[in-house]
Structure formats: C-alpha cells, structure tokens
XYZ file of C-alpha atoms in Angstrom:
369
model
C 41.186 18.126 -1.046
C 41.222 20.842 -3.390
C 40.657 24.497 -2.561
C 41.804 27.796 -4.548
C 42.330 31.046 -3.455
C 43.130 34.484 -5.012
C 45.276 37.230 -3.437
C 48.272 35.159 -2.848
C 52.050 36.468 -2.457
C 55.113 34.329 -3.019
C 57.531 35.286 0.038
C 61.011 33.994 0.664
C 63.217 36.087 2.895
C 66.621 33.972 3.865
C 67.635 35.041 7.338
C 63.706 36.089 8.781
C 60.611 34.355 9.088
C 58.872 34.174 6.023
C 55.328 34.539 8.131
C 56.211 37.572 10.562
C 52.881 39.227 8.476
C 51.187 36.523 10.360
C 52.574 37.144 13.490
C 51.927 41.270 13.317
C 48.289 40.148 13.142
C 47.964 38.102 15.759
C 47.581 41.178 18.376
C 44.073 41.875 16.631
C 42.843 38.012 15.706
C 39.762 36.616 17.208
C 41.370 33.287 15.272
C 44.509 31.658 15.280
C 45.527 28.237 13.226
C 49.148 26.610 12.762
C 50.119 23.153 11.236
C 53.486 22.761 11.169
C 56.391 19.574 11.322
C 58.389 21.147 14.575
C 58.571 23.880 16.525
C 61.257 25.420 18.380
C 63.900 22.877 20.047
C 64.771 25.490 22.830
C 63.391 27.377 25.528
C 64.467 31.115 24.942
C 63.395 33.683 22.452
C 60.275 31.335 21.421
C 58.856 34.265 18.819
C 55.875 31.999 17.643
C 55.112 30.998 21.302
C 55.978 34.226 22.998
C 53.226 35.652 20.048
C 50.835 32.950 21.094
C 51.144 33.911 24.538
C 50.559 37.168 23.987
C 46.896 36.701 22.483
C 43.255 36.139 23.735
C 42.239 34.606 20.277
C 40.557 31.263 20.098
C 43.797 29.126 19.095
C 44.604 25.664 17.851
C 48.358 24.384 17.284
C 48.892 21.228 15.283
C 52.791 20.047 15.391
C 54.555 16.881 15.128
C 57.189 15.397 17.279
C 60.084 14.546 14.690
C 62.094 12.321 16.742
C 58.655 10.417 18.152
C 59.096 6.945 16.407
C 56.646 4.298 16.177
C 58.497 1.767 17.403
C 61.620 1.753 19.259
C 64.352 -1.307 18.925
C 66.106 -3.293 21.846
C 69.256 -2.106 20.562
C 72.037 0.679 21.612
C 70.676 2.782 18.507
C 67.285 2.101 19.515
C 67.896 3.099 23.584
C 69.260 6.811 22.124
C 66.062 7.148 19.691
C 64.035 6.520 22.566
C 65.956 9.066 25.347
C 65.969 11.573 22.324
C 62.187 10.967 21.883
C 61.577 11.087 25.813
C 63.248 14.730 26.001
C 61.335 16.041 22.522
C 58.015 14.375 23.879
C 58.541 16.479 27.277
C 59.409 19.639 25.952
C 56.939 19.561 23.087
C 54.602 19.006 26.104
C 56.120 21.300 28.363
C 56.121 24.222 25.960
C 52.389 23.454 24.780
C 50.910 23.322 28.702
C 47.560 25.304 28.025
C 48.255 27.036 31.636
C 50.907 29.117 29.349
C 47.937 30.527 27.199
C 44.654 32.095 27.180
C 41.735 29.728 27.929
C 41.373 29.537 24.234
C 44.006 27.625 23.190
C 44.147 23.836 22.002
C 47.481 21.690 21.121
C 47.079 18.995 19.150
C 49.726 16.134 17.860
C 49.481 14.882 14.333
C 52.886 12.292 13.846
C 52.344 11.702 10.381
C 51.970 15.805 9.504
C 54.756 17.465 7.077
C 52.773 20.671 6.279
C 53.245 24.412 7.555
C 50.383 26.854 7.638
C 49.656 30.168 9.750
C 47.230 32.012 9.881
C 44.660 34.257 11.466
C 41.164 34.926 10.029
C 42.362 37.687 7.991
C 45.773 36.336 6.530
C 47.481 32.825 6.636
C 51.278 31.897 5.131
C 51.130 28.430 3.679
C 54.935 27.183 2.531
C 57.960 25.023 3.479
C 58.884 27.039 6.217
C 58.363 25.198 9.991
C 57.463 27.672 12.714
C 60.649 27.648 14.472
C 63.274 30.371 15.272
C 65.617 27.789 13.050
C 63.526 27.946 10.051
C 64.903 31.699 9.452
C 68.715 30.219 8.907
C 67.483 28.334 6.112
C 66.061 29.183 2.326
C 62.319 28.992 2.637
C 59.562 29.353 0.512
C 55.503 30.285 0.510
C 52.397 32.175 0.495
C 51.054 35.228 2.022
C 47.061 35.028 1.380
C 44.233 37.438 2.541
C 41.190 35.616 0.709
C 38.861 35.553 3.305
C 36.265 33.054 2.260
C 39.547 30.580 1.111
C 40.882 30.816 5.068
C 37.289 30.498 5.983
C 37.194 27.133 4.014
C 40.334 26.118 4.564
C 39.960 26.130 8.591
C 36.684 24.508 8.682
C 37.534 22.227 6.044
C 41.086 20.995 5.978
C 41.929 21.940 9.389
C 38.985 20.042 10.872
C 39.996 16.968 9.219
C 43.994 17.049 10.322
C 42.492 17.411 14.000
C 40.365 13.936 13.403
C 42.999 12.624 12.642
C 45.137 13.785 16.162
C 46.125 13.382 19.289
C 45.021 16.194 21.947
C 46.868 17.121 24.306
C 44.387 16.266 27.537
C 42.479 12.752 27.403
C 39.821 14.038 25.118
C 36.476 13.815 27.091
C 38.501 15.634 29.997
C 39.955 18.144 27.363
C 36.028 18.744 26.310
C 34.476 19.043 29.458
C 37.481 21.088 30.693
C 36.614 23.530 27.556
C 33.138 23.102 28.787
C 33.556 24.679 32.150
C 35.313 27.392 31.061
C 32.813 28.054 28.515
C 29.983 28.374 30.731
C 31.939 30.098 33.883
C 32.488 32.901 30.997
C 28.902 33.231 29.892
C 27.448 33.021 33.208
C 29.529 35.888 34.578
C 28.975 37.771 31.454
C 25.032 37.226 32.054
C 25.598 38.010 35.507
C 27.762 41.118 35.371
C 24.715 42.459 32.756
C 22.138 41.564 35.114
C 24.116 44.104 37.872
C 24.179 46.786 35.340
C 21.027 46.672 33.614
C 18.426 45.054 36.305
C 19.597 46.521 39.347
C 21.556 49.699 41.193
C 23.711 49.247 44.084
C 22.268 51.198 47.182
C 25.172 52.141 48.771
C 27.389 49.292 47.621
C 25.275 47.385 49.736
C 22.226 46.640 48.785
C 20.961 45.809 45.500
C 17.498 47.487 44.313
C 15.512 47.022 40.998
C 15.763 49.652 38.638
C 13.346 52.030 37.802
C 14.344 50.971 34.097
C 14.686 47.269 32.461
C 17.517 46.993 30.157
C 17.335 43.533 29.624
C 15.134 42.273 26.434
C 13.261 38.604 25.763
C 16.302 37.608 23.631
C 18.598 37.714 26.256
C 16.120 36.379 28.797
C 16.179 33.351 25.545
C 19.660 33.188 25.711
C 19.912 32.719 29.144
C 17.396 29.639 29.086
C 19.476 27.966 26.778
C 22.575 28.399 29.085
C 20.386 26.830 31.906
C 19.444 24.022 29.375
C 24.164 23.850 29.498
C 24.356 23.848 32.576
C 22.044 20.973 33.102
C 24.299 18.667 30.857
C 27.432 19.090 33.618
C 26.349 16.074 35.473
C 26.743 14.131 31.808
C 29.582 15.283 31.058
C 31.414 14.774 34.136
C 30.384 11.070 34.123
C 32.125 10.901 30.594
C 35.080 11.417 32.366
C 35.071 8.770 34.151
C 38.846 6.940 34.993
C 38.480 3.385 35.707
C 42.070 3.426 36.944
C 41.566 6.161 39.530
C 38.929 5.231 42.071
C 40.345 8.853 43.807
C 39.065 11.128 40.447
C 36.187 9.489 41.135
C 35.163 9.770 44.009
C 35.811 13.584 43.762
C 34.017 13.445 40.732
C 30.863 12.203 42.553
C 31.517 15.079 45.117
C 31.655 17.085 42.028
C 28.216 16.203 40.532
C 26.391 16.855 43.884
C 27.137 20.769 42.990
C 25.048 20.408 40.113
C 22.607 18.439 41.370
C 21.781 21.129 44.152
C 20.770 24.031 41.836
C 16.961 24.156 41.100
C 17.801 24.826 37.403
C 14.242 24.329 36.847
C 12.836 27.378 38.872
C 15.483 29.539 37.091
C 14.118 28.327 33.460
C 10.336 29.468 35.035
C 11.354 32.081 36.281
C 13.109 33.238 32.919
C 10.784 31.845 30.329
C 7.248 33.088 29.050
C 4.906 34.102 32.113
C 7.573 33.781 34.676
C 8.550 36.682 37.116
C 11.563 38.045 35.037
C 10.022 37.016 31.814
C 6.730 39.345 32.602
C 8.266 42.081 33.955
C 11.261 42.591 31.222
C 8.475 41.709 28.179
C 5.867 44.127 29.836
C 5.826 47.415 27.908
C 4.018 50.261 29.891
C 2.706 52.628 26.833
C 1.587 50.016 25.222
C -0.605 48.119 27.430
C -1.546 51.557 28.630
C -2.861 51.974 24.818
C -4.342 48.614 24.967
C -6.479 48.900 27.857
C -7.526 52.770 26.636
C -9.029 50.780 23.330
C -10.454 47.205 24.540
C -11.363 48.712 28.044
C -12.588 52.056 27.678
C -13.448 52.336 23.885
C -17.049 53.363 24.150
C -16.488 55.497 27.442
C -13.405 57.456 26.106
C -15.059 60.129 23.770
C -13.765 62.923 22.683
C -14.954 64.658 26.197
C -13.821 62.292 28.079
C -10.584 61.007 26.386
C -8.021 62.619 28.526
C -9.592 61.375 31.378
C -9.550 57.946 30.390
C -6.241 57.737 28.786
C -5.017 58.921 32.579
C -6.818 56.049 33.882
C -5.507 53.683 31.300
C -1.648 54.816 31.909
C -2.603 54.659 35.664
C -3.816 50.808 35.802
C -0.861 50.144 32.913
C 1.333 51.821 35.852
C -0.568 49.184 38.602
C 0.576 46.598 36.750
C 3.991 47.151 35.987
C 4.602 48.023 39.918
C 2.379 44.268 40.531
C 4.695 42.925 38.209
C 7.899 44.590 39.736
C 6.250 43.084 43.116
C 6.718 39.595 41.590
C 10.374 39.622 40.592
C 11.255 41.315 44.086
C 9.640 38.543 46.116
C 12.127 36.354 44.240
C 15.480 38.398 43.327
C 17.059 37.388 46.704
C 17.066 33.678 45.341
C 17.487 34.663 42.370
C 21.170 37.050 42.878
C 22.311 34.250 45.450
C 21.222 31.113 42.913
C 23.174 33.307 40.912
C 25.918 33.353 42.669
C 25.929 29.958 43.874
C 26.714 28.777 40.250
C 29.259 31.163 39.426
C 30.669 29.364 43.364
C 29.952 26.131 42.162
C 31.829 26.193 38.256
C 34.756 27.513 40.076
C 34.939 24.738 42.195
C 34.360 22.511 38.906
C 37.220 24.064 37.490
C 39.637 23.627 40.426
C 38.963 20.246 40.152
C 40.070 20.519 36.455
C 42.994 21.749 37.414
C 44.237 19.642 39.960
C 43.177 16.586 37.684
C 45.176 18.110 34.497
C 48.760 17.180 35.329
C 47.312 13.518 35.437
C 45.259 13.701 32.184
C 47.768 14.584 29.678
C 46.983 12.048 26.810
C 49.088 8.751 27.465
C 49.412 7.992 23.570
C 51.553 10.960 22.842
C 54.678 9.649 24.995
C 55.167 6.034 23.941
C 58.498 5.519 24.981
C-alpha cells in the first residue's frame, strides 16, 4: 500500500519520546490510533497509557506481544519461553482492560506487527520508535505529519486492514454487541435528556408539563426512528453471542432478550413518524396553517373589509388545532416519558450483564500458552 503525504518533519531526540507532539494533542482529539511492536514492560509512570487514560476520544491500540511465540517446545528452554510469554500475555492484558479507559477505546493484538505509528486526527508520528517509556533510552528515528487528508487515508485505509488482520481483545461478537450497548445507552439518553429540555418544563420538579414551545424539529423526530429501528436489532445481536460452552451465559442471555422483547418499539416508531402524535404536533407550524386556511378557506369572504376579521378567525382555528394536536401527544406522554425510561432501565441492565460476562470473554487465542 502506497500513500504520500506532505508536511512531514524528521524528529529524533535521544533521551525523550520522539512523539510527545502526539501526546500534547491527545487532550483535544476526537481520534486516537497507535500501531506499535511493545509497549511498556512495567506498571509505573505508563506516559502513553496514563495519556490514553486521560482522554474521551474514540481510540484503537494495535500492539504485539514480543515474547508470544507460536509454538512452544517440551524442553527447559521452551518451559521459560512459555512462563515469560504467560507473564507478557497477562500484563499486556492487564494494562489494556477497557474498564481503564473511556468507553471508546479498542485493543487489538497483531503478532506478526513491527510498525510504530501515533496519531490523532490532526497529527500522527510514524518511525522506529515503540511507544514505551524504554524507547526514549535509545536513538530513534521518524515523522511528525499534519496532512490531514494523508491521516484521513491512512486510518481508514491501512489501519483498517492491520485490524482484519487481529486479534481483539473481547471474543469479537461480544466485543461488538458490548460496543453496541454502549452506543445506544449514549444516544438514547442524549435523545432523552433533549426531550426534558426542549418538549417539556418541570412543574415543581415534579411534574412534567408540555411546553408552550416545541424545540424539537422532524429531523430529530427522523433520527430518533432510526434509533428505534437499533434498538430493535438487540435481540439479534445478543443471540450472536451465543456460548455453546456456557449453558449459564445463556440462560441469562434469554433473561436478557425478554427486556427487549417487552418494549412496544412499534407504537414509539407511530408515534414518532409522519401523522403520529409527536410527529403532528412538532411538524405543525401555527402561522402557517393560519395563512393556509385564511387563503383556501376564506379567500372569497376575506375582502379587503373584511380581512382582519377573517385572518383573526384563521389564526383562531390554526390556534384550535395546535391545542387538538397538543391534546393528542398529552393523552400519550405518560407512556411515552415512562417507555422512555424503561429503555434507558432496560440497556443498563444489558450492560451489567456485559460486564459481569467480560472477565470470561477475553479472546482465548491471544494466551496460547
């Protein structure tokens, strides 16, 4: 694969890391990429990890295990590869547990990779150096590059291909689903927390009451349909999870599905879609069905005599309808705030099942001592 680039740096400081430009970024990154051969052998001042840790940006971490071999002998040399492998394998895994990092992070083990990039969307190093405290002590060289559309490329492109060709760190249809979850627990109280501020006001904390003003618009209400159309794939996606070897994960899983089962997705997507209660009331625009009715309605009655009094009729009826229409929604916003709420209940229930399942769906082919 072949991809140039303009804007590029040769850096080699002996005694720092040749990438700390990469690091100073992450604090404002929305994207974070590494491929590297090691990372740190110890536990204490971790600077790429502590950085890592430090971040909300959607992150993906490619290493290698050096001492992982593919094969291990019956032999004394071949008992210390393997215990050397055994303690790398656990604290590679140990020190790349997503619980450590935001829910947007991803490890990932490639054994045959030798390369070392870093980067963010705005800047990535590419050179010799690995992204371990050790690398400083030793004479490195690379690249500092800011061409945009080149990182761009080079994420979707190259990166995308080295993960193919990876292990994850979770069983991979757990890992996805997992990712899943989260994904649609944060959109859903996103959607919900709008709906609060621009649907309703809180009557003494208590009660919730329509507003007098909709600020919610057909795009979102579009939006929101095709979350719906999300959620319905979470009985799917949990059977892809599926562990013939635990008949206990599966029986919870079954538990699980019954969650999703019990939410009349359907009557949401009615209610939220064209000529549903929502749907009318946040699409109906007062002035101008008030102007609508003055000219099909009252054309040839509203002359110049009688046009105020007509255009007062037309606003009035215009009125009638929105408060008909605000009639509509209110005979349904009780189920609609606790539906609501009941999925918001039910994917955090999903996801504590995620996490109790996690310790037990680390992927198997990474340790194969």
């Amino acid at each position: 694969m072949e991809l140039s680039f303009t804007k590029g740096t040769f850096v080699s400081n002996p005694g720092e890391l040749n990438y700390k430009q990469v690091l100073e970024d992450f604090q404002r990154a929305n994207t974070i990429r590494i491929l590297t051969y090691n990372i740190s052998g110890n536990y204490k001042n971790d600077t790429l990890l502590s950085a890592l840790s430090d971040t909300n940006a959607d992150i993906q971490i490619i290493t290698n295990i050096p001492s992982r071999m593919e094969y291990y002998y019956d032999s004394e040399a071949g008992r210390r590869m393997r215990l050397n492998a055994q303690n790398n394998i656990k604290a590679y895994i140990s020190k790349l547990n997503p619980d450590n990092y935001s829910a947007g992070f991803s490890a990932f083990f490639n054994l045959h990779n030798h390369a070392k990039i870093i980067g963010t969307e705005n800047i990535v190093y590419i050179g010799s150096a690995n992204f371990s405290n050790e690398s400083a002590k030793s004479i490195e060289t690379g690249v500092i590059i800011e061409d945009r559309v080149f990182i761009r490329n080079l994420y979707s492109d190259f990166f995308a291909e080295i993960v193919k060709d990876s292990l994850s760190y979770y069983d991979e249809t757990f890992s996805a689903f997992r990712l899943f979850i989260l994904f649609l627990l944060e959109k859903f109280q996103c959607v919900y927390n709008d709906m609060l501020v621009n649907l309703f006001t809180d009557y003494n904390r208590t009660k919730l009451t329509l507003a007098d003003t909709i600020n919610i618009t057909t795009d979102q209400l579009h939006s929101l349909y095709l979350l719906f159309e999300e959620l319905e794939r979470i009985p799917d996606a949990l059977d892809d999870t599926y562990d013939e070897s635990n008949e206990e994960y599966n029986t919870e899983l079954e538990i699980i599905k019954e969650l999703s089962n019990n939410i009349d997705i359907e009557w949401f997507k009615s209610a939220i879609s064209y000529g549903g209660e929502l749907f009318s009331l946040v699409d109906f625009d007062e002035e101008k069905e008030a102007l609508n009715i003055l000219q099909t309605k009252y054309i040839y009655d509203a002359n110049e005599e009688k046009l105020d009094f007509y255009a007062q009729k037309s606003i009035d009826e215009a009125n009638s309808e929105l408060h008909s229409l605000r009639d509509n929604f209110i005979a349904i916003e009780d189920d609609f705030i606790s539906g609501f709420n009941t999925i918001l209940s039910n994917l955090n229930q999903i996801i504590e099942f995620t996490e109790k399942w996690k310790p037990l769906k680390i992927n198997s082919e990474i340790d194969n001592t």
